[in-house]
Coordinates of C-alpha atoms and ligand atoms in Angstrom, one line a residue:
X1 CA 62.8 12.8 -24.1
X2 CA 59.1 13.3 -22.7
X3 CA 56.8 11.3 -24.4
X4 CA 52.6 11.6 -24.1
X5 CA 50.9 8.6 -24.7
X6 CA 47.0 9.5 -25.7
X7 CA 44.5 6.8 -25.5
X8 CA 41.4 8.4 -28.0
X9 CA 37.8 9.1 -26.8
X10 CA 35.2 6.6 -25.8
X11 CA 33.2 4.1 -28.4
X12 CA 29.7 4.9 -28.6
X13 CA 28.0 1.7 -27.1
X14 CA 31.2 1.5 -24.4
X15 CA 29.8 4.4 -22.8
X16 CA 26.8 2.4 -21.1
X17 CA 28.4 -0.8 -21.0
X18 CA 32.2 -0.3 -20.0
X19 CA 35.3 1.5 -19.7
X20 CA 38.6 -0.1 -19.9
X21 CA 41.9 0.8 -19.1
X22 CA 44.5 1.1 -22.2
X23 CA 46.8 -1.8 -21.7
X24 CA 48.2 -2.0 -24.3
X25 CA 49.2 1.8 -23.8
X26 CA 50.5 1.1 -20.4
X27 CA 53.3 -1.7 -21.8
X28 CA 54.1 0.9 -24.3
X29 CA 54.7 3.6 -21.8
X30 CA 56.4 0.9 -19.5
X31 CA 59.1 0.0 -22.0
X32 CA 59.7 3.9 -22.6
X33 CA 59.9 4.9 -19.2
X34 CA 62.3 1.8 -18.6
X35 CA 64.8 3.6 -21.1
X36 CA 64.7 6.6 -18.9
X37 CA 62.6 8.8 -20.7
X38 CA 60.0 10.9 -19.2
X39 CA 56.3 9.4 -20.0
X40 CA 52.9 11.1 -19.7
X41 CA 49.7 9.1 -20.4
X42 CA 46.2 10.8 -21.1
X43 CA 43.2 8.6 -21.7
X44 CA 40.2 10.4 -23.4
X45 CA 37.9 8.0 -22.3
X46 CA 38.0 9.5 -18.6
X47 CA 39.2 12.5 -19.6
X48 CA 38.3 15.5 -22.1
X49 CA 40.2 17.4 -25.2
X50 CA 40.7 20.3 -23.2
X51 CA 42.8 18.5 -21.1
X52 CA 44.8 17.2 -23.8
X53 CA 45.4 20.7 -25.0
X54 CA 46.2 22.2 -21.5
X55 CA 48.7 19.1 -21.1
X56 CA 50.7 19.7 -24.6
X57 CA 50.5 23.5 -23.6
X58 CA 52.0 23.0 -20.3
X59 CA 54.3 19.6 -20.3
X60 CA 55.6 20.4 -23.7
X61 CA 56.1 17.1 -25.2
X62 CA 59.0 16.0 -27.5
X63 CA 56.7 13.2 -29.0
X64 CA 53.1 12.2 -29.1
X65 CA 52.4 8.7 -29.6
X66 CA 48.2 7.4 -30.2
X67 CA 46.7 4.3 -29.4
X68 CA 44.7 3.5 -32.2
X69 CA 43.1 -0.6 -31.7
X70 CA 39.7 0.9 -33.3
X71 CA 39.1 2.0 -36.5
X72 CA 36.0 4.3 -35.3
X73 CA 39.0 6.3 -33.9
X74 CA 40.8 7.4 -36.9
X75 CA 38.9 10.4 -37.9
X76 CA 39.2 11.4 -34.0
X77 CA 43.3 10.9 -33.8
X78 CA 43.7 12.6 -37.2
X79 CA 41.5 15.6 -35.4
X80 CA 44.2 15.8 -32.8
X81 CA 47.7 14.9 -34.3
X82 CA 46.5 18.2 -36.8
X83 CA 46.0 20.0 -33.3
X84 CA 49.1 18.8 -32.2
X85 CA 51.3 19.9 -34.8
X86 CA 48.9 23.4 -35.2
X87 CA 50.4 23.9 -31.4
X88 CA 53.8 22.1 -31.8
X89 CA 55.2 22.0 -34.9
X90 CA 58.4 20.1 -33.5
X91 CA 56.9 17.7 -31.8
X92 CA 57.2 14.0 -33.2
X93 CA 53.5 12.5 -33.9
X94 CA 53.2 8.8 -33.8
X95 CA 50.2 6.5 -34.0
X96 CA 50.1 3.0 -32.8
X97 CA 48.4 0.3 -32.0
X98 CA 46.1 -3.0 -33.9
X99 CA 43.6 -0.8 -36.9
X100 CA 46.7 1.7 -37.1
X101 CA 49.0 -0.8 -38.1
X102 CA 46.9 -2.6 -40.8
X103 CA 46.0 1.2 -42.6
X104 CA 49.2 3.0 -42.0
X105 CA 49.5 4.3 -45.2
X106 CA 45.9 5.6 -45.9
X107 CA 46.3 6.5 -41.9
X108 CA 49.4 9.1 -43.0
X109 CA 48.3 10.0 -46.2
X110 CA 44.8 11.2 -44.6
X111 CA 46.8 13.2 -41.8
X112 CA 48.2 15.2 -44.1
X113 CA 51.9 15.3 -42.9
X114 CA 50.6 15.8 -39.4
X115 CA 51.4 12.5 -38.5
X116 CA 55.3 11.3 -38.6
X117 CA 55.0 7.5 -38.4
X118 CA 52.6 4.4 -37.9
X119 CA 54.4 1.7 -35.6
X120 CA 52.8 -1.2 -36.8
X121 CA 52.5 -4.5 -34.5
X122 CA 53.3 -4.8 -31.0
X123 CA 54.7 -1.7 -29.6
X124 CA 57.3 -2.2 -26.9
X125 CA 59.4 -4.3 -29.9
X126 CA 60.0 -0.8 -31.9
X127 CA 59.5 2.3 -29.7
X128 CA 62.7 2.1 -28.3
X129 CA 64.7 2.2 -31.2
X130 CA 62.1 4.7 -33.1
X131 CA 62.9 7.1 -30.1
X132 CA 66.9 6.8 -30.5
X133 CA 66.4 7.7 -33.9
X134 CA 63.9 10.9 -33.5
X135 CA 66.2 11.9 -30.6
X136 CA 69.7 11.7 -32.7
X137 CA 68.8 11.1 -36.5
X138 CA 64.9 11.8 -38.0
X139 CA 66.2 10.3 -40.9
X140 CA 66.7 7.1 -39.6
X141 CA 63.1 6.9 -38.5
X142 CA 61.5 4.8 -41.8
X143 CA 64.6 2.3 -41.2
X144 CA 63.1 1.5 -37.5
X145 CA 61.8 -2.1 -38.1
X146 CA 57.8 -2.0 -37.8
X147 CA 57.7 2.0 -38.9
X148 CA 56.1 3.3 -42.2
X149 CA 55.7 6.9 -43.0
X150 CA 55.1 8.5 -46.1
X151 CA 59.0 8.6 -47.3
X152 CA 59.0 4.7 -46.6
X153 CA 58.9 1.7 -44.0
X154 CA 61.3 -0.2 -42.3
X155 CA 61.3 -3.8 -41.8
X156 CA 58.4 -5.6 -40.8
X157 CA 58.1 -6.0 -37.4
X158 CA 59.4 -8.2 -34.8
X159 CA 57.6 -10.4 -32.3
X160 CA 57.9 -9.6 -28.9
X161 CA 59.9 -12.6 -27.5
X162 CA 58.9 -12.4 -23.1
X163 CA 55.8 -11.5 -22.2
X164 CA 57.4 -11.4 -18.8
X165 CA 60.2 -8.5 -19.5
X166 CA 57.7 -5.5 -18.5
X167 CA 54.9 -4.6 -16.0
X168 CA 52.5 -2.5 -17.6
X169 CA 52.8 0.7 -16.1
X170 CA 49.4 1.2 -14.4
X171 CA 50.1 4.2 -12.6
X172 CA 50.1 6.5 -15.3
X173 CA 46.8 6.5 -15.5
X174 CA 45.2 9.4 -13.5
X175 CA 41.8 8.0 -13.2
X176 CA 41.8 4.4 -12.5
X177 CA 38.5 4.0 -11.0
X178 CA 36.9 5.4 -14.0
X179 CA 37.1 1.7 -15.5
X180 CA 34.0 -0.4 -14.9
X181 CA 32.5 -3.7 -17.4
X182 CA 28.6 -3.8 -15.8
X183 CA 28.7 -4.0 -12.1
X184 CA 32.6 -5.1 -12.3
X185 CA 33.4 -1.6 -11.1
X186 CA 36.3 -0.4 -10.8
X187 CA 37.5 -2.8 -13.2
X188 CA 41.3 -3.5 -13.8
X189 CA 42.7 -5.1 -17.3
X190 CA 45.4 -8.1 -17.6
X191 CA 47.0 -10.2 -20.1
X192 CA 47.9 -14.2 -19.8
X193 CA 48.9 -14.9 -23.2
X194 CA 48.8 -13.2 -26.6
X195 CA 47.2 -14.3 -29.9
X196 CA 45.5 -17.1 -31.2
X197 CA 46.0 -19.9 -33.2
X198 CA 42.6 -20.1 -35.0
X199 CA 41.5 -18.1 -38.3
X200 CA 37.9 -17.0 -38.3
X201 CA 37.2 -15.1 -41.3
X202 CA 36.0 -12.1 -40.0
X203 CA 39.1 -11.3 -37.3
X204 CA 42.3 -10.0 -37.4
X205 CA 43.5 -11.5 -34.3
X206 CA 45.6 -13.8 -35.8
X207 CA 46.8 -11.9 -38.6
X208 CA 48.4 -8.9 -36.1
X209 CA 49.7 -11.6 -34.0
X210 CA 51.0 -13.9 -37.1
X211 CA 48.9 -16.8 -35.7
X212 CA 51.7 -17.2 -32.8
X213 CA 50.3 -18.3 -29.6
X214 CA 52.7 -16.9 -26.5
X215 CA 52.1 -17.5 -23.0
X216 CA 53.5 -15.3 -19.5
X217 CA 54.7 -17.0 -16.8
X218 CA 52.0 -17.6 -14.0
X219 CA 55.0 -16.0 -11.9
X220 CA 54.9 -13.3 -13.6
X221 CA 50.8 -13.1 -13.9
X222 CA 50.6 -13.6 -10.2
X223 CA 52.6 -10.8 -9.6
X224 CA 50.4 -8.5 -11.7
X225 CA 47.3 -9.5 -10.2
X226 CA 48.8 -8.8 -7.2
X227 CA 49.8 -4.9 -7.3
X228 CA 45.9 -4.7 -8.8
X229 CA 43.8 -2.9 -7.0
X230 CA 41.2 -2.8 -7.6
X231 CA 38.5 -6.2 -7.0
X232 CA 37.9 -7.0 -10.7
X233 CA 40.1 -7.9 -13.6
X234 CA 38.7 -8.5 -16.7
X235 CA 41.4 -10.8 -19.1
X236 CA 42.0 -9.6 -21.7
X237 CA 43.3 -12.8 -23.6
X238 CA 41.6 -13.0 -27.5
X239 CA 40.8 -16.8 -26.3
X240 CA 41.2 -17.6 -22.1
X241 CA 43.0 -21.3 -21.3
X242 CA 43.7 -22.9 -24.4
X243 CA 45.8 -24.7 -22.6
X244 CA 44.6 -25.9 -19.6
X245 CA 47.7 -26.5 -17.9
X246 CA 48.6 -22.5 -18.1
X247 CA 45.1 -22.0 -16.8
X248 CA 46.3 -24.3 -13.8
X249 CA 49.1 -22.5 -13.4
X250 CA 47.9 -19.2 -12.7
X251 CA 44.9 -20.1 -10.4
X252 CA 47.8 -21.9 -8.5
X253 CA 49.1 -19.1 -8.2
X254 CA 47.0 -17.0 -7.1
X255 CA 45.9 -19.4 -4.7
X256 CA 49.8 -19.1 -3.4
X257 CA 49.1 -15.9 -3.3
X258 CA 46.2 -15.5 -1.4
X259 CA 44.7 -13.5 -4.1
X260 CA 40.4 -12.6 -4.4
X261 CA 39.0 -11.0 -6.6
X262 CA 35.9 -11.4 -9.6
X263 CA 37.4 -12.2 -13.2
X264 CA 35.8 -11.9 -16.6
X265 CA 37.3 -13.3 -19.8
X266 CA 36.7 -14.2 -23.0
X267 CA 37.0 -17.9 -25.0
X268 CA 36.2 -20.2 -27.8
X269 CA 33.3 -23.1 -27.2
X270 CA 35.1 -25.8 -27.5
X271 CA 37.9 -24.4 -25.7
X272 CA 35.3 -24.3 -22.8
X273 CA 33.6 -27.7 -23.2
X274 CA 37.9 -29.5 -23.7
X275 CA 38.7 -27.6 -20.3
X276 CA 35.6 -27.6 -18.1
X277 CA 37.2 -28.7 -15.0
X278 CA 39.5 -25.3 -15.4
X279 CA 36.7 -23.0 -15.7
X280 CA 35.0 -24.8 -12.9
X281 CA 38.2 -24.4 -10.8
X282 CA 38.6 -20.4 -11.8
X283 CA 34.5 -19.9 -11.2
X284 CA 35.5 -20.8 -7.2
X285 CA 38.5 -18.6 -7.7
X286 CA 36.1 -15.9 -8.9
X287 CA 35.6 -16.0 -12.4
X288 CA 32.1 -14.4 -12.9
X289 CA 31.2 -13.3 -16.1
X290 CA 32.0 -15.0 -19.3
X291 CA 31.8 -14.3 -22.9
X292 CA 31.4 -16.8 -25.3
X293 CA 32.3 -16.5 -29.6
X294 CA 28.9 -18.3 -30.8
X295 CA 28.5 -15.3 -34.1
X296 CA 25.8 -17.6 -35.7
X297 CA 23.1 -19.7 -35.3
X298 CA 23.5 -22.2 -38.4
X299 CA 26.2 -24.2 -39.6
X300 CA 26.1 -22.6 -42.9
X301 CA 27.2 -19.1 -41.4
X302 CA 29.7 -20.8 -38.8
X303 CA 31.8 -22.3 -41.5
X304 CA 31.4 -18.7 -43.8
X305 CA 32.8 -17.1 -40.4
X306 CA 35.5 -20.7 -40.5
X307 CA 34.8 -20.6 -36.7
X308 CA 35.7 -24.2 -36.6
X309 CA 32.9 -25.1 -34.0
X310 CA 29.2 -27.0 -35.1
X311 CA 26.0 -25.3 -33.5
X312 CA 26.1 -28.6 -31.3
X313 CA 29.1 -27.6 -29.6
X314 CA 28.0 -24.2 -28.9
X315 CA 24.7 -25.5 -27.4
X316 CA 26.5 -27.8 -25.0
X317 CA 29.3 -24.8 -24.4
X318 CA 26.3 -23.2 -23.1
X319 CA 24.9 -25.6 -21.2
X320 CA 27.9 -26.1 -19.4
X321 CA 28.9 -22.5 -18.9
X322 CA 24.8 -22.6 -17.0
X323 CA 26.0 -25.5 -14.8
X324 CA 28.9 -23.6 -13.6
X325 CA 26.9 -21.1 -12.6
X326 CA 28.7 -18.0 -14.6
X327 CA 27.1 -14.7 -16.4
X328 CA 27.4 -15.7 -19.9
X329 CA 27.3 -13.2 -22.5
X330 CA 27.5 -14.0 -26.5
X331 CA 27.5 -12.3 -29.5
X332 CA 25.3 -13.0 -33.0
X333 CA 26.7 -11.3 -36.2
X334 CA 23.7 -10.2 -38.3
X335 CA 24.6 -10.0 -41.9
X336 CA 23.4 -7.5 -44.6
X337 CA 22.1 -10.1 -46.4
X338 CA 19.7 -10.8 -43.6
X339 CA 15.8 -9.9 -43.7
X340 CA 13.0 -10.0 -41.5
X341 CA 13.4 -13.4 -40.7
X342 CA 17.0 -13.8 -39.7
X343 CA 16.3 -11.1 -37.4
X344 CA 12.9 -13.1 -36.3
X345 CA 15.0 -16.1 -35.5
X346 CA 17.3 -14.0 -33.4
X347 CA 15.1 -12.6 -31.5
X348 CA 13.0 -16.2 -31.0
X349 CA 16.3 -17.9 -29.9
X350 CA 17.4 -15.0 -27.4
X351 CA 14.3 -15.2 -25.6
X352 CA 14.1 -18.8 -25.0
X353 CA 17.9 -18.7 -23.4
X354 CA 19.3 -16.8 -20.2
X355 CA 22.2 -15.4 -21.8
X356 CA 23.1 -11.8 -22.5
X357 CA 22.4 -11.7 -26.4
X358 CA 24.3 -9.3 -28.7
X359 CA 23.4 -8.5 -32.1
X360 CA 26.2 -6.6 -33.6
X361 CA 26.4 -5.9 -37.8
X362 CA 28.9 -7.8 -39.9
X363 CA 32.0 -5.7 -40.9
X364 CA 34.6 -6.4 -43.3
X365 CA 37.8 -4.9 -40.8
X366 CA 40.9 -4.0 -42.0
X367 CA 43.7 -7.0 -41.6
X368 CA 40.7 -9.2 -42.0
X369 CA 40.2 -12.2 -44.5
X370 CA 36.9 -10.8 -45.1
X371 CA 38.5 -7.3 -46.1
X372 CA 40.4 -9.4 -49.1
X373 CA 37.5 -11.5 -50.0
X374 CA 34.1 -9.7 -49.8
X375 CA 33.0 -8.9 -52.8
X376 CA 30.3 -6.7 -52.0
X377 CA 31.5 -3.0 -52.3
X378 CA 31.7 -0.9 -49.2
X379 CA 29.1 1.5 -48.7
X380 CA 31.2 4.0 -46.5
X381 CA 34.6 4.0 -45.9
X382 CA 34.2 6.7 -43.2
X383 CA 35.7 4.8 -40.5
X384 CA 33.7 6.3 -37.5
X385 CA 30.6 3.8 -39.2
X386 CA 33.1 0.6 -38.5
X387 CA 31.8 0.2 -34.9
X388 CA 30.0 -3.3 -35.9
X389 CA 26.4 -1.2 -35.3
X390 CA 26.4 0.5 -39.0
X391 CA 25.9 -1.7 -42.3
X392 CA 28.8 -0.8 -44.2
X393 CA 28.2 -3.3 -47.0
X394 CA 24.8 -3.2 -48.9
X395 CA 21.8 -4.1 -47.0
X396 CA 19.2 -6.7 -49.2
X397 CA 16.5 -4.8 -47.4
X398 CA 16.2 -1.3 -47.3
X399 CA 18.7 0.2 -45.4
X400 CA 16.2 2.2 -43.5
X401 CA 13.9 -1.4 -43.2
X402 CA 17.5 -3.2 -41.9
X403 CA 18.3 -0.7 -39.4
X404 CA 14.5 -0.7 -37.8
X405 CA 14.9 -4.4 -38.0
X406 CA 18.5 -4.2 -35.6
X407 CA 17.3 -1.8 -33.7
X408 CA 13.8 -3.5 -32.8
X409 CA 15.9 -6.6 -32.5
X410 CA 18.8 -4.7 -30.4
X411 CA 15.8 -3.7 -27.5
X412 CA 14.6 -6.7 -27.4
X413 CA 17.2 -8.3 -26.6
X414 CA 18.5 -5.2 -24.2
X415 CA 14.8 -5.4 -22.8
X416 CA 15.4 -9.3 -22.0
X417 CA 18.5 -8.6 -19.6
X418 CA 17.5 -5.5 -18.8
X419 CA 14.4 -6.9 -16.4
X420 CA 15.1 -7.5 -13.0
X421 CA 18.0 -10.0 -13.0
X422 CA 20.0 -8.2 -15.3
X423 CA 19.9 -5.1 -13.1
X424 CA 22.3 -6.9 -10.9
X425 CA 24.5 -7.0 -13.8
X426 CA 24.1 -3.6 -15.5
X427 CA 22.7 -1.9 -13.0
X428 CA 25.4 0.6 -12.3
X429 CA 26.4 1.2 -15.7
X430 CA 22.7 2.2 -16.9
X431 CA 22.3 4.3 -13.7
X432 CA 25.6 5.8 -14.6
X433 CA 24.3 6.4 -18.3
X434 CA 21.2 8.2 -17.1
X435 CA 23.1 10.5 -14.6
X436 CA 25.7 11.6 -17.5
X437 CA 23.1 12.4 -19.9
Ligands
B12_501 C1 39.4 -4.6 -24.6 C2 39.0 -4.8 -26.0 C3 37.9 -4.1 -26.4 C4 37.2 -3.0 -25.6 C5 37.9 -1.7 -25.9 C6 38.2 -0.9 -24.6 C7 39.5 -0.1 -24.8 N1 39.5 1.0 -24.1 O1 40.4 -0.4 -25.4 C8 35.8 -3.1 -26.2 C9 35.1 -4.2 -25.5 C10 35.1 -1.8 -26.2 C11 36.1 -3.6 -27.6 C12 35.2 -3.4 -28.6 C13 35.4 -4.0 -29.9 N2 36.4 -4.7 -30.3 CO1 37.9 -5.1 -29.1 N3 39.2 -5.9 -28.1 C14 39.6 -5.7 -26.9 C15 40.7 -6.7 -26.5 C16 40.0 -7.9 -25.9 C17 41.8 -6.3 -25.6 C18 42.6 -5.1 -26.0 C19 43.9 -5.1 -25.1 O2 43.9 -4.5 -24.1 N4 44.9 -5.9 -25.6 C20 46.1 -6.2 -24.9 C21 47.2 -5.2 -25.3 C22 48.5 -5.5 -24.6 O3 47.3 -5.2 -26.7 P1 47.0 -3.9 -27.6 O4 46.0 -3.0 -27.0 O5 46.7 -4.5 -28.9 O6 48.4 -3.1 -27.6 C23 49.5 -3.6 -28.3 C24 49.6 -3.2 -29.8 O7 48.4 -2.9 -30.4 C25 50.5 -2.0 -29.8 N5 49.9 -0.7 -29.4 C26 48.7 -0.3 -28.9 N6 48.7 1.0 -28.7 C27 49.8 1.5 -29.2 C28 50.3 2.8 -29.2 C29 51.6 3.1 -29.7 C30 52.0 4.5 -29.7 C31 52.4 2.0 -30.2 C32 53.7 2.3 -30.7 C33 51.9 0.7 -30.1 C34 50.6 0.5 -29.6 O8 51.4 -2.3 -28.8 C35 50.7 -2.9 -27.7 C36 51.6 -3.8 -26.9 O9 52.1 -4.8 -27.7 C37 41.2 -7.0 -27.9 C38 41.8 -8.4 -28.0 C39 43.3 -8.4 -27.6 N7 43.6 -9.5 -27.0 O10 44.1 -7.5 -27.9 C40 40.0 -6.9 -28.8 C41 40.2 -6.4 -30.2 C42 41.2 -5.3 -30.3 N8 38.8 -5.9 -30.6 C43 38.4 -6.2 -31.7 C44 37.1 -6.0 -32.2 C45 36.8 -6.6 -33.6 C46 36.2 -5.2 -31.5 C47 34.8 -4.8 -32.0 C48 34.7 -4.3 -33.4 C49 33.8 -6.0 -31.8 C50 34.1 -6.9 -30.8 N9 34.5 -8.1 -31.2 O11 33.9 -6.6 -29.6 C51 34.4 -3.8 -30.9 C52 34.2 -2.4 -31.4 C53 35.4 -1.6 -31.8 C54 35.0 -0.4 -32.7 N10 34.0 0.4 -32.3 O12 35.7 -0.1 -33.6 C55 39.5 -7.0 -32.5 C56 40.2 -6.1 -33.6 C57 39.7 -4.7 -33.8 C58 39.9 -4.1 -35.1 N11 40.5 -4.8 -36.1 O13 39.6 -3.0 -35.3 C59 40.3 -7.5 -31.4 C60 41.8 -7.8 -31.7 C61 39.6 -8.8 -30.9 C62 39.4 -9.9 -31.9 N12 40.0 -11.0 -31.7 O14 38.7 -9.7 -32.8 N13 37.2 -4.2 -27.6
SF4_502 S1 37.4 -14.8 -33.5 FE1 38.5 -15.6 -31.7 S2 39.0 -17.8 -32.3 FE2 38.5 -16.7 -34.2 S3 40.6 -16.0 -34.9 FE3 39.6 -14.3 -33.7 S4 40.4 -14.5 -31.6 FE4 40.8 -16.5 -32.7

């Protein structure tokens, strides 16, 4: 069969700050092309609509599969699985991926019939079998395990058990040095280990991945790094190194392997301050940018957000991450509750520390705790507002005064690593942003 896998259009802040390449895409396309099917990938982030349409014109596609991690991408895939079966009535839509698979039903109830099937969870475990059954029996389809459409769902989904068995497949991609994070440009993606065995409130990391922690070999990891291209990788692990000796293993490995290039990842505080030697020992193997999970700046919201961390600990995370010499960028969650000032305080705090400071809005997500448990209503449920910059919940100031309040908070914070020394680091990406308006 020929299957099209379609990563959806750009978010609206990525398209000044980065690009990344659909990984998660790339396994699913690897597992189906390993079958022996024919496989296709268009991402809309490098590429445009029309180029969708001319590629269903022209390839003809048996099935259609969507990545959909981001809920701001719904109303966009919906858009296109109804152009998709305007043009192709025959062809099999499917839509995959971390927000499809924790609204499938609202997801195919909204498409209207022009979507088949959600695949919930991870998608190399249940394509295969989904494809046997479109190719020889479309009744079989809502038996596939991890499948729901709107006649009925299979069982729930299975864990995929190696993170070793496939190589994501990277060449698919037409575009790859459209991919940039700052000045990491071209920027490649990779994954060490999947999920995380923590439970903050407001994620749904652990709830996709059923809190199961699994690692790749660092056999396996070197030999990914190694058919990258391009200079800088950015991990795409929900926490980097939990355990050290994994973290070991790799940069051994890549030391083996004679392999140089400029890392950025992501991790907990304390998972930073337990392995400090690691980190130092990736920083000389390149690691340059780092981004840190601080979300508050009292230990009343921390334990609300049941990070598991004190203020303390992120201070001295900090501190250390300073001494190590890396780019160090973290995230605040402003609540609606907030008013003048909470924003105040943000803005105080950013401006007496070096770090890149985001300020991004608190959102009840889908497959979140905080979805079951917030009991404020929703203000929208138009999903293209769930991009953690919109108040979806109601605001104790004015909306209006709340959004002048981010937004004047938002530039000044963009203003502080914006000046000269953040150039370095953004440089490319706001020149880019400039040019492409
Ligand atoms: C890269 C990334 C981004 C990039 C996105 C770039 C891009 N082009 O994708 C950027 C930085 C822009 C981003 C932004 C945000 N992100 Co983000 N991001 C990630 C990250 C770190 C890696 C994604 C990845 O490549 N994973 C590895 C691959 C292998 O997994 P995967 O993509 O999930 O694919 C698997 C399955 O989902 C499924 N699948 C995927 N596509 C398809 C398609 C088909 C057809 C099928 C069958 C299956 C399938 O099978 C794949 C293989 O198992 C994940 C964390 C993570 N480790 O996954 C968070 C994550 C997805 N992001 C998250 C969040 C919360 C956000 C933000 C809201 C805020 C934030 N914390 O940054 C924003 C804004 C999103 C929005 N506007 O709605 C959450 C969950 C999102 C949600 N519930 O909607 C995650 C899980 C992180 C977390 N721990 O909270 N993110
Ligand atoms: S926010 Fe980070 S530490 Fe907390 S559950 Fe999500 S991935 Fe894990």
């Amino acid at each position: 069969m020929r299957l099209l896998a379609v990563h959806p259009g750009p978010l609206m802040y990525t398209k000044i700050y980065l690009r990344l390449e659909p990984l998660g895409l790339e396994l699913v396309a690897a597992a189906v092309r390993q079958a022996g099917h024919q496989v296709q990938l268009i991402d809309l982030q490098a590429e445009t609509h029309k180029d969708y349409v001319r590629l269903i014109d022209h390839w003809q596609p048996d099935v259609v599969a969507f990545s959909c991690n981001y809920l701001a991408n719904v109303p966009e895939i919906v858009d296109l699985a109804k152009l998709t079966r305007a043009r192709r009535p025959d062809t099999f839509v499917l839509v995959g991926g971390h927000s499809a698979s924790f609204i499938a039903q609202e997801l195919l109830e909204h498409a209207g019939g022009a979507i088949d099937c959600v695949v919930k969870g991870e998608g190399e475990a249940s394509v295969l079998p989904l494809l046997e059954a479109v190719e020889h029996d479309r009744r079989a389809v809502a038996t596939v395990a991890g499948v729901v459409t709107l006649d009925g769902e299979g069982p729930p989904a299975r864990l995929v058990e190696n993170l070793d068995g496939l190589m994501p497949a990277r060449d698919l991609l037409r575009h790859r040095r459209r991919y940039f994070l700052g000045t990491l440009d071209p920027c490649a993606s990779i994954e060490f280990a999947r999920g995380c065995p923590w439970d903050c409130s407001f994620c749904s990391a652990w709830t996709f991945y059923g809190r199961s922690y699994r690692k790749g070999s660092a056999e396996a990891a070197g030999e990914d790094l190694a058919r990258i291209r391009e200079p800088n990788v950015f991990i795409v692990d929900d926490v980097a190194f939990i355990q050290a000796e994994h973290g070991y293993a790799i940069a051994r490995e890549i030391e083996r392997r004679r392999i140089r290039k400029q890392y950025y990842l992501e991790t907990r505080c304390d998972v930073l301050i337990k392995n400090q030697e690691l980190f130092a020992y990736w920083k000389r193997l390149g690691l340059f940018y780092m981004f840190l999970g601080i979300e508050a700046l009292d230990e009343e919201a921390l334990k609300a957000h049941r990070k598991r961390v004190t203020l303390n600990e992120n201070l001295r995370a900090l501190e250390i991450a300073r001494s190590l010499g890396l780019t160090v960028a973290i995230n605040i969650i402003a609540d609606p509750s907030w008013d003048e000032t909470h924003f105040a305080a943000v803005r105080d705090w950013a401006l007496t520390v070096p770090e890149v400071v985001h300020l991004t809005v608190a959102t009840p997500y889908p497959g979140t705790e905080l979805w079951l448990t917030e009991s404020r209503q929703l203000t929208s449920r138009d999903y293209r507002l769930f991009d953690v910059q919109h108040a979806v919940l109601p605001t104790k100031l004015p909306l209006k005064r709340f959004y002048e309040e981010l937004v004047n908070t938002q530039s000044v914070l963009n203003r502080k690593h914006l000046g000269w020394g953040a150039l370095r680091l953004y440089g490319g990406a706001a020149l880019r942003a400039a040019w492409t308006k």
